[in-house]
Structure formats: structure tokens, C-alpha cells
XYZ file of C-alpha atoms in Angstrom:
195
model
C 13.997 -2.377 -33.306
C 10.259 -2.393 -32.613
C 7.386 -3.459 -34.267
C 6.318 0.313 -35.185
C 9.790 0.503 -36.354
C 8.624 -1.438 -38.988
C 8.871 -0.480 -42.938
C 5.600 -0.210 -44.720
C 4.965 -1.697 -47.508
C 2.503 -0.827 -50.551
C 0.412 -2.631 -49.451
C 0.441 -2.368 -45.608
C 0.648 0.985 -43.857
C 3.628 1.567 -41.100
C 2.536 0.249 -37.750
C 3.162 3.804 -36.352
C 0.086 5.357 -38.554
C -2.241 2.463 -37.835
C -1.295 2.925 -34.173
C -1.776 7.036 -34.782
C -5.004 6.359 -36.279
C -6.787 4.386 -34.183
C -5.758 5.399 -30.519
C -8.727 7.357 -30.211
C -10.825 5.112 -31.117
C -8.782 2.641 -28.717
C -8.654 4.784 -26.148
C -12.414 5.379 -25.739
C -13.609 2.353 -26.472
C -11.246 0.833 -23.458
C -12.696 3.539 -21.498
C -16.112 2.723 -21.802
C -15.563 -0.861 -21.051
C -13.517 -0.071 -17.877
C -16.204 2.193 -17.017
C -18.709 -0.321 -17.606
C -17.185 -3.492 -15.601
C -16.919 -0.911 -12.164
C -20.161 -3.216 -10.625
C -18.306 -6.502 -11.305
C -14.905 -7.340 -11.135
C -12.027 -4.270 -12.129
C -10.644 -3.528 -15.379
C -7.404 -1.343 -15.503
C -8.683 0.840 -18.300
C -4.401 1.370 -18.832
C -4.330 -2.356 -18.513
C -6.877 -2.729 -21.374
C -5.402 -0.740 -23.839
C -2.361 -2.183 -23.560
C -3.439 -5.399 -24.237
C -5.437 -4.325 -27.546
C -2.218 -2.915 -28.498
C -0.301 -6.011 -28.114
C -3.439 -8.073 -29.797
C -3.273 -4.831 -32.599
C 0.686 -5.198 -33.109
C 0.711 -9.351 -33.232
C -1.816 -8.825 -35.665
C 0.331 -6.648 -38.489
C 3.157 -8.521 -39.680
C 1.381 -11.302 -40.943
C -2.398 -10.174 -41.668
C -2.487 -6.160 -41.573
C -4.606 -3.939 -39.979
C -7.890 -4.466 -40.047
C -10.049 -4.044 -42.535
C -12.949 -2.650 -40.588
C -10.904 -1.062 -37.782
C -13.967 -0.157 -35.502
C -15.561 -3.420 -35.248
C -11.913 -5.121 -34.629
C -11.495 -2.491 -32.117
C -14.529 -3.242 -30.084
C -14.593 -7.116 -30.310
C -10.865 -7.051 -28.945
C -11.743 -4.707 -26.085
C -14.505 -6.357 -25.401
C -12.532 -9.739 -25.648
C -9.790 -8.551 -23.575
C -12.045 -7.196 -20.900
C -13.830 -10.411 -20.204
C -10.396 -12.261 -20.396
C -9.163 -9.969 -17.265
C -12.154 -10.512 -15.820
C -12.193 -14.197 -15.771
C -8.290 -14.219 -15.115
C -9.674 -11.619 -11.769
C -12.447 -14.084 -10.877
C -10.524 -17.402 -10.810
C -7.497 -16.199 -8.978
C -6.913 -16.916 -5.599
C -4.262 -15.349 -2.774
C -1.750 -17.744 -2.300
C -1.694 -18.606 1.630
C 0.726 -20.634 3.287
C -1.185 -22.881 5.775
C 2.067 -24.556 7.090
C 3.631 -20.792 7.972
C 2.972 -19.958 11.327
C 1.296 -16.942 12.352
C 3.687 -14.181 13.068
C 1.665 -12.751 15.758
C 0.746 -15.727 17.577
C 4.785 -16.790 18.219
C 5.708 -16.807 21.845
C 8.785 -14.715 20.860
C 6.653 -11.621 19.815
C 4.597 -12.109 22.877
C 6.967 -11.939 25.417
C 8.225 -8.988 23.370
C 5.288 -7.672 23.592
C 4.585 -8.235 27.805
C 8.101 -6.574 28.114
C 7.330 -3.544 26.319
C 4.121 -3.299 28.181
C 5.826 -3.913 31.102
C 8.373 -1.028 30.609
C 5.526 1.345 29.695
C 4.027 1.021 32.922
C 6.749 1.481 34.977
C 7.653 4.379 33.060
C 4.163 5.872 33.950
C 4.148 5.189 37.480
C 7.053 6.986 37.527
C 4.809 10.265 36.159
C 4.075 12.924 38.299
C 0.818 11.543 40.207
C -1.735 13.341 38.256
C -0.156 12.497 34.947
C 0.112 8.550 36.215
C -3.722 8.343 36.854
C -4.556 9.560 33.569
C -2.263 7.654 31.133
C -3.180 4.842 33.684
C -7.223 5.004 32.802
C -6.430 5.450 29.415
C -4.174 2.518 29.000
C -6.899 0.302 30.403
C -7.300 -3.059 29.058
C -11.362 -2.587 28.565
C -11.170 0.465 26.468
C -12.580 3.304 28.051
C -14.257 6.354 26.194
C -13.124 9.911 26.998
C -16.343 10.442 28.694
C -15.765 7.052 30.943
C -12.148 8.275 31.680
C -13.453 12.164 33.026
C -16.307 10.579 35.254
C -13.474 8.073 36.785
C -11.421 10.939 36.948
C -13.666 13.602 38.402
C -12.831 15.910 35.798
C -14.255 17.852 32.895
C -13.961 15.839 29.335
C -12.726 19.151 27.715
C -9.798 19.291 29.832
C -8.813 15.426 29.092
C -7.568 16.123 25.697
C -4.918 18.770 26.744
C -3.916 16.890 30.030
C -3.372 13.731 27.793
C -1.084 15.719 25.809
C 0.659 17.210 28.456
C 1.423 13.984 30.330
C 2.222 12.181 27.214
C 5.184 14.715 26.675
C 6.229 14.578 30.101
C 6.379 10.882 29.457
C 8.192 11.359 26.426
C 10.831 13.829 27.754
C 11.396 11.497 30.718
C 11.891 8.388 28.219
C 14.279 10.448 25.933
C 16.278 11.594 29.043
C 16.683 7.331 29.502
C 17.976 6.642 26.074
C 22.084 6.350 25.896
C 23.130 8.555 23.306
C 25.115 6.166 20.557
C 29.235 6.523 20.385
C 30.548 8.125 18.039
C 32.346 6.302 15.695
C 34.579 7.491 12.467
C 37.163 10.104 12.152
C 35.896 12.627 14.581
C 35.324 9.635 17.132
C 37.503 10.739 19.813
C 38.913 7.927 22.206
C 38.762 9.535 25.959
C 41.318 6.835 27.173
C 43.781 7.752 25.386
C 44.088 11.606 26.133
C 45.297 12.166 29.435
């Protein structure tokens, strides 16, 4: 059972037709306070209805609905907006200054070097065109397109296509390195067995 589930009385409306009645009036007052608070801090305009709704349903069971419904309406909006504003204002991210940074750990680093490490080998291993431009453009400083084709001695149009030529060439030659997994479950076949 809800609160709109409620019986009305004679002298109280149902909760469902006070609900009915005023969710336009709910709806575009919320919306023109959301709409208004966009140059300070947000207000969910979803966020603010609901919360007039809860303020609107607390209300019934022991005082009723309001007697002048619009100016109810547009205090509580209004009310509820600046609460979720101050509640936006005052609260802070919670950081953990005793946790230690996940990128600075000697683990991920040497991680890292290896993987680096691995990458260039795997380009010197490139045809020798292919090596020299993967090469300049995994330079440490950065270089722009234009930087790598005057290094180069070649036109920056053609960079872009070489690039992606080399980098599948690079890519077929690290797939061909990868050991296929075993098969495992009922079609796994064990080769030591048949003879």
C-alpha cells in the first residue's frame, strides 16, 4: 500500500487527484527553477519534483492538501531548490590522502618500461621503412605530423596512410606472436593420448 493508495475522506480528497491536479503546475514550476539555477550550482529538474512530491505526500495524512495549492507549490520548489543547492555547495569529494597513487607505484612502472620495451623491439623488427616511421612517431618529445615528414624527407599527405600501413604490419606481426589458448571442455582433444 502507498500513500495514493489512500481512501479519501469527506473531507480530504484521494492523494491520487491532488497528485493529478497539481502535476502541471508541479511540473513547470520545477522547471523554471531548474532552468533558473543553470548559472549557479545544478538542480536535477527530475530531482526537484520528486522531492515536492515527497514534501506534497508527507503533507496529506495529517494536514491535507493545501489550501492555496499554487503558492504551496512555489514556496516548496523554491525551498527544495535552495536546499539542493546548499547540500551541492557544501559537499566535498571524499579523497583518501593515506592511499597511494596508483600510477606512481613502482609495480605499474616497471609494467609500464616492459611494455615499452616490447613495443620497440617489435618495431625494429618492421620492415626498415615502416621502423623509421613508427620510430619518429613514438618519440618521447612529441612530434607534429609536419615535424615527422621534414625528418622523414617525405610529403605530410603521405604520412597518414604510411602510418596506417605500418601500424597493420605491426599488428599482423604481433598477432602472428600470440599463442593461441588450449582448448579446454568436451571438444578439447588430448593429442597424447591418440596414437
Amino acid at each position: 500500500m502507498t500513500l495514493l493508495d489512500l481512501s479519501a475522506t469527506p473531507s480530504r480528497p484521494a492523494p491520487a487527484a491532488v497528485v493529478r491536479t497539481l502535476y502541471p503546475l508541479v511540473s513547470a514550476e520545477a522547471g523554471a527553477e531548474a532552468a533558473a539555477s543553470a548559472t549557479g550550482a545544478a538542480v536535477d529538474r527530475a530531482d526537484l519534483e520528486q522531492s515536492v512530491w515527497l514534501r506534497l505526500l508527507e503533507r496529506l495524512p495529517e494536514q491535507g492538501p493545501p489550501k492555496d495549492a499554487a503558492r504551496w507549490v512555489r514556496d516548496t520548489v523554491r525551498g527544495e531548490a535552495r536546499r539542493a543547492r546548499r547540500t551541492v555547495r557544501n559537499e566535498r569529494p571524499y579523497r583518501d590522502e593515506t592511499a597511494p597513487d596508483p600510477a606512481g607505484c613502482p609495480e605499474r612502472a616497471f609494467v609500464g618500461a616492459d611494455q615499452r620495451r616490447l613495443l620497440r623491439a617489435a618495431v625494429d623488427r618492421l620492415p626498415a621503412r615502416c621502423a623509421r616511421v613508427l620510430t619518429a612517431l613514438l618519440a618521447p618529445n612529441d612530434p607534429t605530423y609536419r615535424e615527422i615528414a621534414g625528418e622523414l624527407a617525405m610529403s605530410q599527405g603521405s604520412l597518414g596512410p604510411i602510418r596506417s600501413r605500418c601500424l597493420g604490419c605491426l599488428r599482423r606481426m604481433l598477432a602472428a606472436e600470440v599463442v593461441a589458448p588450449e582448448p579446454r571442455g568436451k571438444g578439447a582433444v588430448d593429442n597424447r593420448r591418440i596414437r
